[in-house]
Tab-separated table of C-alpha atoms in Angstrom:
chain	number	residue	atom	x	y	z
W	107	UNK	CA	126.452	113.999	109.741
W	108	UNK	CA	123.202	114.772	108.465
W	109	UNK	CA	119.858	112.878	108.660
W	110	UNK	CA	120.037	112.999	104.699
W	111	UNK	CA	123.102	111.139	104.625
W	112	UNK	CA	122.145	108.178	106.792
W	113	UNK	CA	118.724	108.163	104.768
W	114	UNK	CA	120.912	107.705	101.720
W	115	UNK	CA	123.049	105.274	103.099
W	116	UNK	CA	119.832	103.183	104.019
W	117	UNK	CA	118.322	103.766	100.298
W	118	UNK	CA	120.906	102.476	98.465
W	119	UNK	CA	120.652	99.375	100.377
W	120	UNK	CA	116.478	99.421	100.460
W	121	UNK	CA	114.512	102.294	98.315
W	122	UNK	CA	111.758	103.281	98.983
W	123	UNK	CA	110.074	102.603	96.096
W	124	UNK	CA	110.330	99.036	97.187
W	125	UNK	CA	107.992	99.767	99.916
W	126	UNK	CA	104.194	98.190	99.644
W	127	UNK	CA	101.879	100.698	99.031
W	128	UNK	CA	100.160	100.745	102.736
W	129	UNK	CA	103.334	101.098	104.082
W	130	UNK	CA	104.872	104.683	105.128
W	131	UNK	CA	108.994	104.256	105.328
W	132	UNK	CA	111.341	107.121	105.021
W	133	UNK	CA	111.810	110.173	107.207
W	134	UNK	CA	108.477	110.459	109.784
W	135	UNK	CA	109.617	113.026	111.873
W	136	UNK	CA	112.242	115.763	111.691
W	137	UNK	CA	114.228	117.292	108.839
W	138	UNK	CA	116.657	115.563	106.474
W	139	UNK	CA	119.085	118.489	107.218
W	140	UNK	CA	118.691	118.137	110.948
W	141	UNK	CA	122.527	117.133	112.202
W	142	UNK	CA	122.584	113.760	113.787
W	143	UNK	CA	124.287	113.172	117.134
W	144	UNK	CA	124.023	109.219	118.096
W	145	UNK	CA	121.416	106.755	116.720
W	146	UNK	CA	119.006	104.574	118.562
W	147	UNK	CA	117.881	101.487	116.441
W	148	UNK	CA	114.459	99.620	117.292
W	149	UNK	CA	112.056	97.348	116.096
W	150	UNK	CA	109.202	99.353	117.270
W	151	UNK	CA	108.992	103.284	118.624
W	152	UNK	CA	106.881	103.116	121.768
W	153	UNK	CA	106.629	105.623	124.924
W	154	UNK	CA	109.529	104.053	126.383
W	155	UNK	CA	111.852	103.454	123.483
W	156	UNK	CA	111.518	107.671	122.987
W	157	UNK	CA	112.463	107.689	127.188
W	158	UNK	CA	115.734	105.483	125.960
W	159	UNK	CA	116.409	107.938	123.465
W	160	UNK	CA	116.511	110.710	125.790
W	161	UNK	CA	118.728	108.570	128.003
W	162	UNK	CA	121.085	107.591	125.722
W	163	UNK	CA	121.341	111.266	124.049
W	164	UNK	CA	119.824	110.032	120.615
W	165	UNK	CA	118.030	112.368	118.617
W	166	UNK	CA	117.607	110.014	115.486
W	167	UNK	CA	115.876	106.365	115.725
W	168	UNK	CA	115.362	104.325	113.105
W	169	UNK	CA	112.547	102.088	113.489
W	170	UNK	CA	111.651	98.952	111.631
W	171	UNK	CA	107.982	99.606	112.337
W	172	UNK	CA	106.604	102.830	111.398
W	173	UNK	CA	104.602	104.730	114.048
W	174	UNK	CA	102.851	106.043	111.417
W	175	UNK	CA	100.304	104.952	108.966
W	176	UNK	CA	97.319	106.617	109.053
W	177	UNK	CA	96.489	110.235	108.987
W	178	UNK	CA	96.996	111.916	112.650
W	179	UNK	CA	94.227	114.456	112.690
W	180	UNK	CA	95.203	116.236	116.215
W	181	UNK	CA	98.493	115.821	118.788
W	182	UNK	CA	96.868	115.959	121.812
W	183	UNK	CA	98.194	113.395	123.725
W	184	UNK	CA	95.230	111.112	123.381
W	185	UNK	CA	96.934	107.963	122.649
W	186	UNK	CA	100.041	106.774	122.642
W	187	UNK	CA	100.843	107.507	118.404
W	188	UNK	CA	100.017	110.734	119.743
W	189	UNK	CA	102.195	110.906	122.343
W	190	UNK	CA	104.959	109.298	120.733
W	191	UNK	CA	104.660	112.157	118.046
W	192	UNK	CA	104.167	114.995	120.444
W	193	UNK	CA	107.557	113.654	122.924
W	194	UNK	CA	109.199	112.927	119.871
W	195	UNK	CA	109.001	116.837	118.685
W	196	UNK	CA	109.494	118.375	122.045
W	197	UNK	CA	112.623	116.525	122.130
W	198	UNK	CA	114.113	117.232	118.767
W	199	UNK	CA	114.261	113.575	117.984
W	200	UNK	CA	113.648	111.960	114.524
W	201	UNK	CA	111.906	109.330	113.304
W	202	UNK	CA	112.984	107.623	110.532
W	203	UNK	CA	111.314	104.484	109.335
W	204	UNK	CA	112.283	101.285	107.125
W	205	UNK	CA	109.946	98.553	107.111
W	206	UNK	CA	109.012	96.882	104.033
W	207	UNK	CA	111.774	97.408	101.536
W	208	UNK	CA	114.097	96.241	103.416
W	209	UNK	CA	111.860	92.884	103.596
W	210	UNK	CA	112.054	92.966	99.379
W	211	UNK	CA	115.505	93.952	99.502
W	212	UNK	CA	118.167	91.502	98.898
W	213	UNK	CA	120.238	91.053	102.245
W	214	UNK	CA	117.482	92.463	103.647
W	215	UNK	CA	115.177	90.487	106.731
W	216	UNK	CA	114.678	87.330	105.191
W	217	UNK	CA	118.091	86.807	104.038
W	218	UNK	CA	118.992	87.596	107.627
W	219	UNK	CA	116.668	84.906	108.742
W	220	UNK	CA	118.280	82.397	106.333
W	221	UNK	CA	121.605	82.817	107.183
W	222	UNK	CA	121.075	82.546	111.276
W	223	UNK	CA	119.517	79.069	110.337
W	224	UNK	CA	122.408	78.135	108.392
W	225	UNK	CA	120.091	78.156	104.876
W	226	UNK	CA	122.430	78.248	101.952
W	227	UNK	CA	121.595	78.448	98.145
W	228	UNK	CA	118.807	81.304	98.598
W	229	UNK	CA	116.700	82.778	95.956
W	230	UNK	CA	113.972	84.972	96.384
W	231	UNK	CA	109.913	83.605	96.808
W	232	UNK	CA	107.684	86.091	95.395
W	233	UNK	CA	109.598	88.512	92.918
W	234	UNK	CA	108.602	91.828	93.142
W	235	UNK	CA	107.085	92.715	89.634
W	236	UNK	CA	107.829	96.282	87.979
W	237	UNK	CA	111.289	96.554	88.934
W	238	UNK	CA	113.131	96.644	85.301
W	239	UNK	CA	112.862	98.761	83.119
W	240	UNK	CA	115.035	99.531	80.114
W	241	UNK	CA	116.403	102.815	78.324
W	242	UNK	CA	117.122	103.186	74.637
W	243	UNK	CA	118.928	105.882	73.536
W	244	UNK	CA	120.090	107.251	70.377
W	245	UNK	CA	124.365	108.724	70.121
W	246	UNK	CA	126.021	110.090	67.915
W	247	UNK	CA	128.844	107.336	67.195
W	248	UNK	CA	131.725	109.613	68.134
W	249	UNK	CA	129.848	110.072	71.345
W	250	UNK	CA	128.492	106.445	72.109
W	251	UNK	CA	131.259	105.467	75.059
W	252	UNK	CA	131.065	107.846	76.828
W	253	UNK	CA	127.376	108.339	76.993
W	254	UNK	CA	127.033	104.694	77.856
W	255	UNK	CA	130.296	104.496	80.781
W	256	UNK	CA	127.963	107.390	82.263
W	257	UNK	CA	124.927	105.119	82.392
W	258	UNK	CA	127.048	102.485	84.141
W	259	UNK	CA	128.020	104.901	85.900
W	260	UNK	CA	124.953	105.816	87.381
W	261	UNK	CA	123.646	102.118	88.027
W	262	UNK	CA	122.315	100.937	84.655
W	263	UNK	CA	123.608	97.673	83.322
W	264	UNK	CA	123.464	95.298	86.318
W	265	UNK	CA	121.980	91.945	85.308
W	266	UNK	CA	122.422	89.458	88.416
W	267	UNK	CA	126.230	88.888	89.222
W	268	UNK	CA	126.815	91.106	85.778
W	269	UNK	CA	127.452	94.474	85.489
W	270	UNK	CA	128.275	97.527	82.033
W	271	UNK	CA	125.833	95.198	80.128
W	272	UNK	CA	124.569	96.973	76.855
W	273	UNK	CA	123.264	96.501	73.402
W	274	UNK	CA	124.206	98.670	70.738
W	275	UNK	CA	123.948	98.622	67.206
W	276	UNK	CA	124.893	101.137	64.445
W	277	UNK	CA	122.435	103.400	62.303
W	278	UNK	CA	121.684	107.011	60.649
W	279	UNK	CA	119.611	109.327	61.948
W	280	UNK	CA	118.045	111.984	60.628
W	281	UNK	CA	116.510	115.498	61.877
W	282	UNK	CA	116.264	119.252	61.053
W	283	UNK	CA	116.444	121.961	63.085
W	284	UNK	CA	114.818	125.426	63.099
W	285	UNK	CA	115.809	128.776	63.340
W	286	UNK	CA	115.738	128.679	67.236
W	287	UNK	CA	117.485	125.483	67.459
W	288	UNK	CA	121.134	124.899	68.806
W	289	UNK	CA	122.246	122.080	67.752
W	290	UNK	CA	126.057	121.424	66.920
W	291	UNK	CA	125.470	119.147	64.746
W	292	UNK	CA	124.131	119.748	60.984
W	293	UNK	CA	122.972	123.272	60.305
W	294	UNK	CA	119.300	125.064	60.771
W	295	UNK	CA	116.497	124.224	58.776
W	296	UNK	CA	118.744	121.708	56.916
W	297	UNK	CA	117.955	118.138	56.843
W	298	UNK	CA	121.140	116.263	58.544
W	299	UNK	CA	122.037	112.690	58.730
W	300	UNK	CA	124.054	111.589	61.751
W	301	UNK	CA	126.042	108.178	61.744
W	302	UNK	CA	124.461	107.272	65.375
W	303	UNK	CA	125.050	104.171	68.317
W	304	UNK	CA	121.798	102.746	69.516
W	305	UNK	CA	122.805	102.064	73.107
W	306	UNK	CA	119.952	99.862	74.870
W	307	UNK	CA	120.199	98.932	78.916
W	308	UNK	CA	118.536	97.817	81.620
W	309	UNK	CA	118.201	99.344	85.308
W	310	UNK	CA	116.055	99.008	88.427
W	311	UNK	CA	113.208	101.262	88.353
W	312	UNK	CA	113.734	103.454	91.377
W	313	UNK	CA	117.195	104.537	89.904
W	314	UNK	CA	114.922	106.259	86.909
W	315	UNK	CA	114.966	110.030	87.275
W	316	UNK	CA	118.877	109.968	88.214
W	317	UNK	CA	119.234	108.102	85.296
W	318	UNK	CA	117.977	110.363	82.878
W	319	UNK	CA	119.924	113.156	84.523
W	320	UNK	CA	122.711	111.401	83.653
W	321	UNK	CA	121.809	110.794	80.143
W	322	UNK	CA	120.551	114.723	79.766
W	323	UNK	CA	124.140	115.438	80.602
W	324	UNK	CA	126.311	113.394	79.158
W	325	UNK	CA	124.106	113.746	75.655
W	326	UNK	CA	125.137	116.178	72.645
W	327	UNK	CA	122.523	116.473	71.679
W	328	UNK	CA	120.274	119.520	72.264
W	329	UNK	CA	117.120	117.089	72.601
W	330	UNK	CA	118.365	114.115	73.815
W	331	UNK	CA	116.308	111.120	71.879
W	332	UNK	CA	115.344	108.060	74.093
W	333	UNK	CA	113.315	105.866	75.275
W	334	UNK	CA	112.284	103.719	78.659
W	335	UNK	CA	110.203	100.657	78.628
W	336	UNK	CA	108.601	99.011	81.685
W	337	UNK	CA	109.628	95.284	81.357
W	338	UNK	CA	107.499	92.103	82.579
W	339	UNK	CA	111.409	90.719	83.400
W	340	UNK	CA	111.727	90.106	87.040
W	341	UNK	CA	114.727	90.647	89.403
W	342	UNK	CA	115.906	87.676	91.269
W	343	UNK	CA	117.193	89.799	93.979
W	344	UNK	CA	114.054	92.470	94.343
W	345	UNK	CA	111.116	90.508	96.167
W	346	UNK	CA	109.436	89.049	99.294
W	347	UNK	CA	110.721	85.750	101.279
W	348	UNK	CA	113.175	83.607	100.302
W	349	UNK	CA	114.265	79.931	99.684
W	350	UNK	CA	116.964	78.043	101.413
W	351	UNK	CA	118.123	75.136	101.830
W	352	UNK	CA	119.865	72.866	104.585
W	353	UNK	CA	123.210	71.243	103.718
W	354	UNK	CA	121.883	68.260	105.058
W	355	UNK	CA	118.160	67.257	105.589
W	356	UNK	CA	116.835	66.987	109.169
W	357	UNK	CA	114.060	65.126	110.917
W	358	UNK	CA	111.082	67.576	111.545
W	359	UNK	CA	111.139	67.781	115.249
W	360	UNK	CA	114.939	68.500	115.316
W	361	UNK	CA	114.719	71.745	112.837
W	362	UNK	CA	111.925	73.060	114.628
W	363	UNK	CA	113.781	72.993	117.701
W	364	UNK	CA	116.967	74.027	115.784
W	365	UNK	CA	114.248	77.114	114.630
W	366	UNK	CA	113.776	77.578	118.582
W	367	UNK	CA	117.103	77.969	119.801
W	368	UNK	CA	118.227	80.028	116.516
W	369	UNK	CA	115.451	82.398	116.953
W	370	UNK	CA	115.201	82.644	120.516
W	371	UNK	CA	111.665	81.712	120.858
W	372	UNK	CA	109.183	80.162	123.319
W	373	UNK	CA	106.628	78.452	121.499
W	374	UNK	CA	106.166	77.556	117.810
W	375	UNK	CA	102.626	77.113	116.148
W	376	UNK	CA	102.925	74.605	113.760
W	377	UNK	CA	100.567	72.417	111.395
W	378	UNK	CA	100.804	68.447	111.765
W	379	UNK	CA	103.762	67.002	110.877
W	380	UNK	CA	104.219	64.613	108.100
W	381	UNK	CA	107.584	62.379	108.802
W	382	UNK	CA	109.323	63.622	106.431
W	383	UNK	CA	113.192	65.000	106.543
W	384	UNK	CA	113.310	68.676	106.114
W	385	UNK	CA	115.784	70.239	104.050
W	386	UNK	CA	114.136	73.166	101.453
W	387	UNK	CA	112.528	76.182	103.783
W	388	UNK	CA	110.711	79.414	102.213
W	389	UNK	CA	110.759	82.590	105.110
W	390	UNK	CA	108.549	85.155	105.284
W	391	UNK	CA	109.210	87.590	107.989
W	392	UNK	CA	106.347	88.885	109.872
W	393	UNK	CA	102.506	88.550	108.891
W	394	UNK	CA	103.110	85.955	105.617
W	395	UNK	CA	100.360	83.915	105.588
W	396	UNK	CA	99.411	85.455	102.139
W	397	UNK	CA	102.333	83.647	100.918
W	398	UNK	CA	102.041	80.025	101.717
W	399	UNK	CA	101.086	79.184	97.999
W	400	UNK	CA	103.386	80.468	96.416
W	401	UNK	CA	105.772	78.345	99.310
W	402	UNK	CA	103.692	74.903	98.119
W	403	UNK	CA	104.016	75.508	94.538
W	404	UNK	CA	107.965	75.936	95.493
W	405	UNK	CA	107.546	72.413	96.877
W	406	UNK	CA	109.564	73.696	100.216
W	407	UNK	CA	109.537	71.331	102.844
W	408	UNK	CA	108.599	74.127	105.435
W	409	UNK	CA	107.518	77.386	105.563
W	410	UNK	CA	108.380	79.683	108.582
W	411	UNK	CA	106.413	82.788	108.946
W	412	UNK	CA	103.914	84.366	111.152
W	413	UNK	CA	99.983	85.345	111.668
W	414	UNK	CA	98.448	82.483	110.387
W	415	UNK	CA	95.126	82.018	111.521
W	416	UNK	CA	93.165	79.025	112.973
W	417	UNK	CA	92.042	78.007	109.708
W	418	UNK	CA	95.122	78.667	107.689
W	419	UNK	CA	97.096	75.883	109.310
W	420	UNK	CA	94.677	73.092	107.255
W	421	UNK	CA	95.997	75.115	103.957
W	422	UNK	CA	98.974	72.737	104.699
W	423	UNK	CA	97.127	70.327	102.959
W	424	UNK	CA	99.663	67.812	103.878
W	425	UNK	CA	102.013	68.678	101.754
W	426	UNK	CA	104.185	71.268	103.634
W	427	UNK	CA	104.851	72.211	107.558
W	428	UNK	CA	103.390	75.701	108.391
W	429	UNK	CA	105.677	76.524	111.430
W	430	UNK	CA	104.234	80.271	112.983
W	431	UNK	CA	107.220	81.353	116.021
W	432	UNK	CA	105.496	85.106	116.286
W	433	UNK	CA	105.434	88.429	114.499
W	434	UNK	CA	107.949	89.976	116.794
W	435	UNK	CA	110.082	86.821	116.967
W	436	UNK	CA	110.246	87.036	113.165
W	437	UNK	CA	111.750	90.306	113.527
W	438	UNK	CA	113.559	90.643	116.361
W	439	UNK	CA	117.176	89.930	114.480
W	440	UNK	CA	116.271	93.189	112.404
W	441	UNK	CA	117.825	95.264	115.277
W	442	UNK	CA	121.273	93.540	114.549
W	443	UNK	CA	120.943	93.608	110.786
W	444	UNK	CA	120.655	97.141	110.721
W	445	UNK	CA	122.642	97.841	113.213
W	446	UNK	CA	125.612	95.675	111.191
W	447	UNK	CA	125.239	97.610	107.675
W	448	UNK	CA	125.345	101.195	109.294
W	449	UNK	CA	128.150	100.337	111.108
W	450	UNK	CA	130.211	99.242	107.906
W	451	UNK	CA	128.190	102.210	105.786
W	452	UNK	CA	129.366	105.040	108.763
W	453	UNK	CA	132.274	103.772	110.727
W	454	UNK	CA	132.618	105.258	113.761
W	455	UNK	CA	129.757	106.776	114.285
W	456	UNK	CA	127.511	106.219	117.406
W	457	UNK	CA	124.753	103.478	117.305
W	458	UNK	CA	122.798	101.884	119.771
W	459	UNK	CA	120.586	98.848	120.228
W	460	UNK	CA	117.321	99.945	121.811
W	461	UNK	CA	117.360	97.368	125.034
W	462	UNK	CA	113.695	97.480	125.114
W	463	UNK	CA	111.714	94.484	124.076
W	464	UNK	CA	108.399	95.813	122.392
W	465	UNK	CA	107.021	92.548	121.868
W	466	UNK	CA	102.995	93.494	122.320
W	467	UNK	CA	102.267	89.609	122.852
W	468	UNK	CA	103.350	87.927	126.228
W	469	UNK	CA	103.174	83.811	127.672
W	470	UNK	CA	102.641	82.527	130.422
């Protein structure tokens, strides 16, 4: 197998156009036709998570954290991004990096969070704007099915737990071709009407360009009339954090310790606590703070994230529980998530689970 393949395989689940715009996912290091042996899978790629590699006979990792984000202007060893990169190359061992798309992907982090506390009834927090768009395209009538099964075909037409969803309406078109043209339909430098199918449908935005290579050849005509639209529609299942909900409510003090053995985590950071039963819970993996009001305007009960700083826990306001268990501790179920999708995507192909804990931040 190639590194292309398992980069596709990880694409359909999260583009990369989902990514925010600081952010640097996708191949880091390596080739995309490079042939790939056994897989390490971390949550960060430090000095010794490259050692495990060569251990373990790995030459691909995929890494929730990118080691890269900024320009590298020289590889001389001088610290450890450096050195990562420099080991990394001398041991013919890619990089490959998914980090925030698979946060707004659906299924993705937060979804993983949400089901390991037993959180049912999710819907996303903050939907990810400028993910719909919609083609309209103009068929000869004759030539309308087909042209459309091929857009289904090629992902267009999925509304929520919908799919092959259209609109199409009848009308006559008109055009003339000159002497160069090629049409099969009418004849040159004639004026010809043409019975035609206006097919409209939606599709997510990062499916665009193969898209319209699937219109270009599946369309009659020699210059294919259409049309795509950015909508302001959002996708319920494109965005960052999610909502979920307890079957039954619990006293505070009981889900935060149901948070601590759940997550595996020493210590939780939390704002004051307002004896109230907790039942409705927004997740943010990672550094979320930016989020909490969009959680209070949710009305959640609690919101479970990470970062916050000293002041941020009296934007509680008394009306929600900020609950902060750690960046890393956020995270740290990533490893498995992945880990389970590539396993169903390419059975029986090597993986591993990098044994290293990364976790920059220690207690004592």
């Amino acid at each position: 197998m190639k590194i292309k393949e398992v980069a596709q395989a990880l694409e359909q689940w999260a583009p990369k156009d989902y990514a925010e715009d600081f952010d640097n996912v996708g191949l880091l290091i390596g080739s995309y036709e490079q042939e790939v042996y056994k897989i390490l899978i971390t949550l960060d790629t430090t000095e010794a998570v490259i050692e495990e590699a060569i251990a373990k006979g790995c030459n691909l990792i995929i890494t929730f954290h990118p080691i890269l984000f900024n320009g590298v202007k020289q590889l001389i060893g001088y610290n450890q991004t450096e050195r990562i990169v420099v080991a990394a190359i001398k041991n013919d061992i890619a990089i490959y990096a998914i980090h925030t798309n698979l946060d707004y992907a659906w299924n993705g982090t937060n979804h993983h969070i949400c089901k390991h506390l037993g959180l049912i009834q999710q819907k996303t927090l903050i939907p990810k704007a400028g993910t719909i768009k919609k083609l309209t395209t103009y068929v000869p009538k004759d030539h309308a099915e087909r042209v459309r099964n091929t857009l289904f075909d090629a992902g267009a037409g999925n509304i929520g737990n919908y799919d092959q969803c259209s609109y199409n309406f009848d009308g006559l078109g008109s055009f003339r071709g000159n002497e160069d043209s090629q049409s099969v339909f009418g004849k040159k430098e004639r004026l010809h009407f043409e019975e035609e199918t206006c097919i409209n449908v939606i599709f997510s935005a990062h499916i665009e360009r193969h898209l319209k290579q699937a219109l270009f050849k599946s369309h009659p005509y020699e210059e294919v009339a259409y049309e795509i639209f950015e909508l302001q529609n959002t996708d319920q299942h494109i965005g960052l954090g999610v909502i979920g909900t307890l079957q039954e409510p619990m006293p505070e003090t009981t889900f935060l310790m149901h948070i601590k053995e759940k997550m595996v985590v020493p210590y939780i950071r939390h704002s004051p606590l307002l004896g109230k039963m907790i039942q409705k819970v927004a997740i943010v993996g990672g550094s979320g703070s930016f989020a909490l009001p969009h959680a209070k305007r949710e009305g959640v009960d609690l919101f479970l994230s990470s970062d916050f700083k000293y002041h941020q826990f009296f934007e509680g306001d008394n009306q929600i529980i900020i609950a902060d268990i750690g960046h890393y501790e956020c995270e740290q179920l990533t490893k498995d998530l992945l880990s389970t999708y590539l396993s169903k995507k390419i059975p029986k192909f090597a993986l591993s689970l990098s044994e290293i804990n990364t976790n920059p931040i220690h207690y004592i």
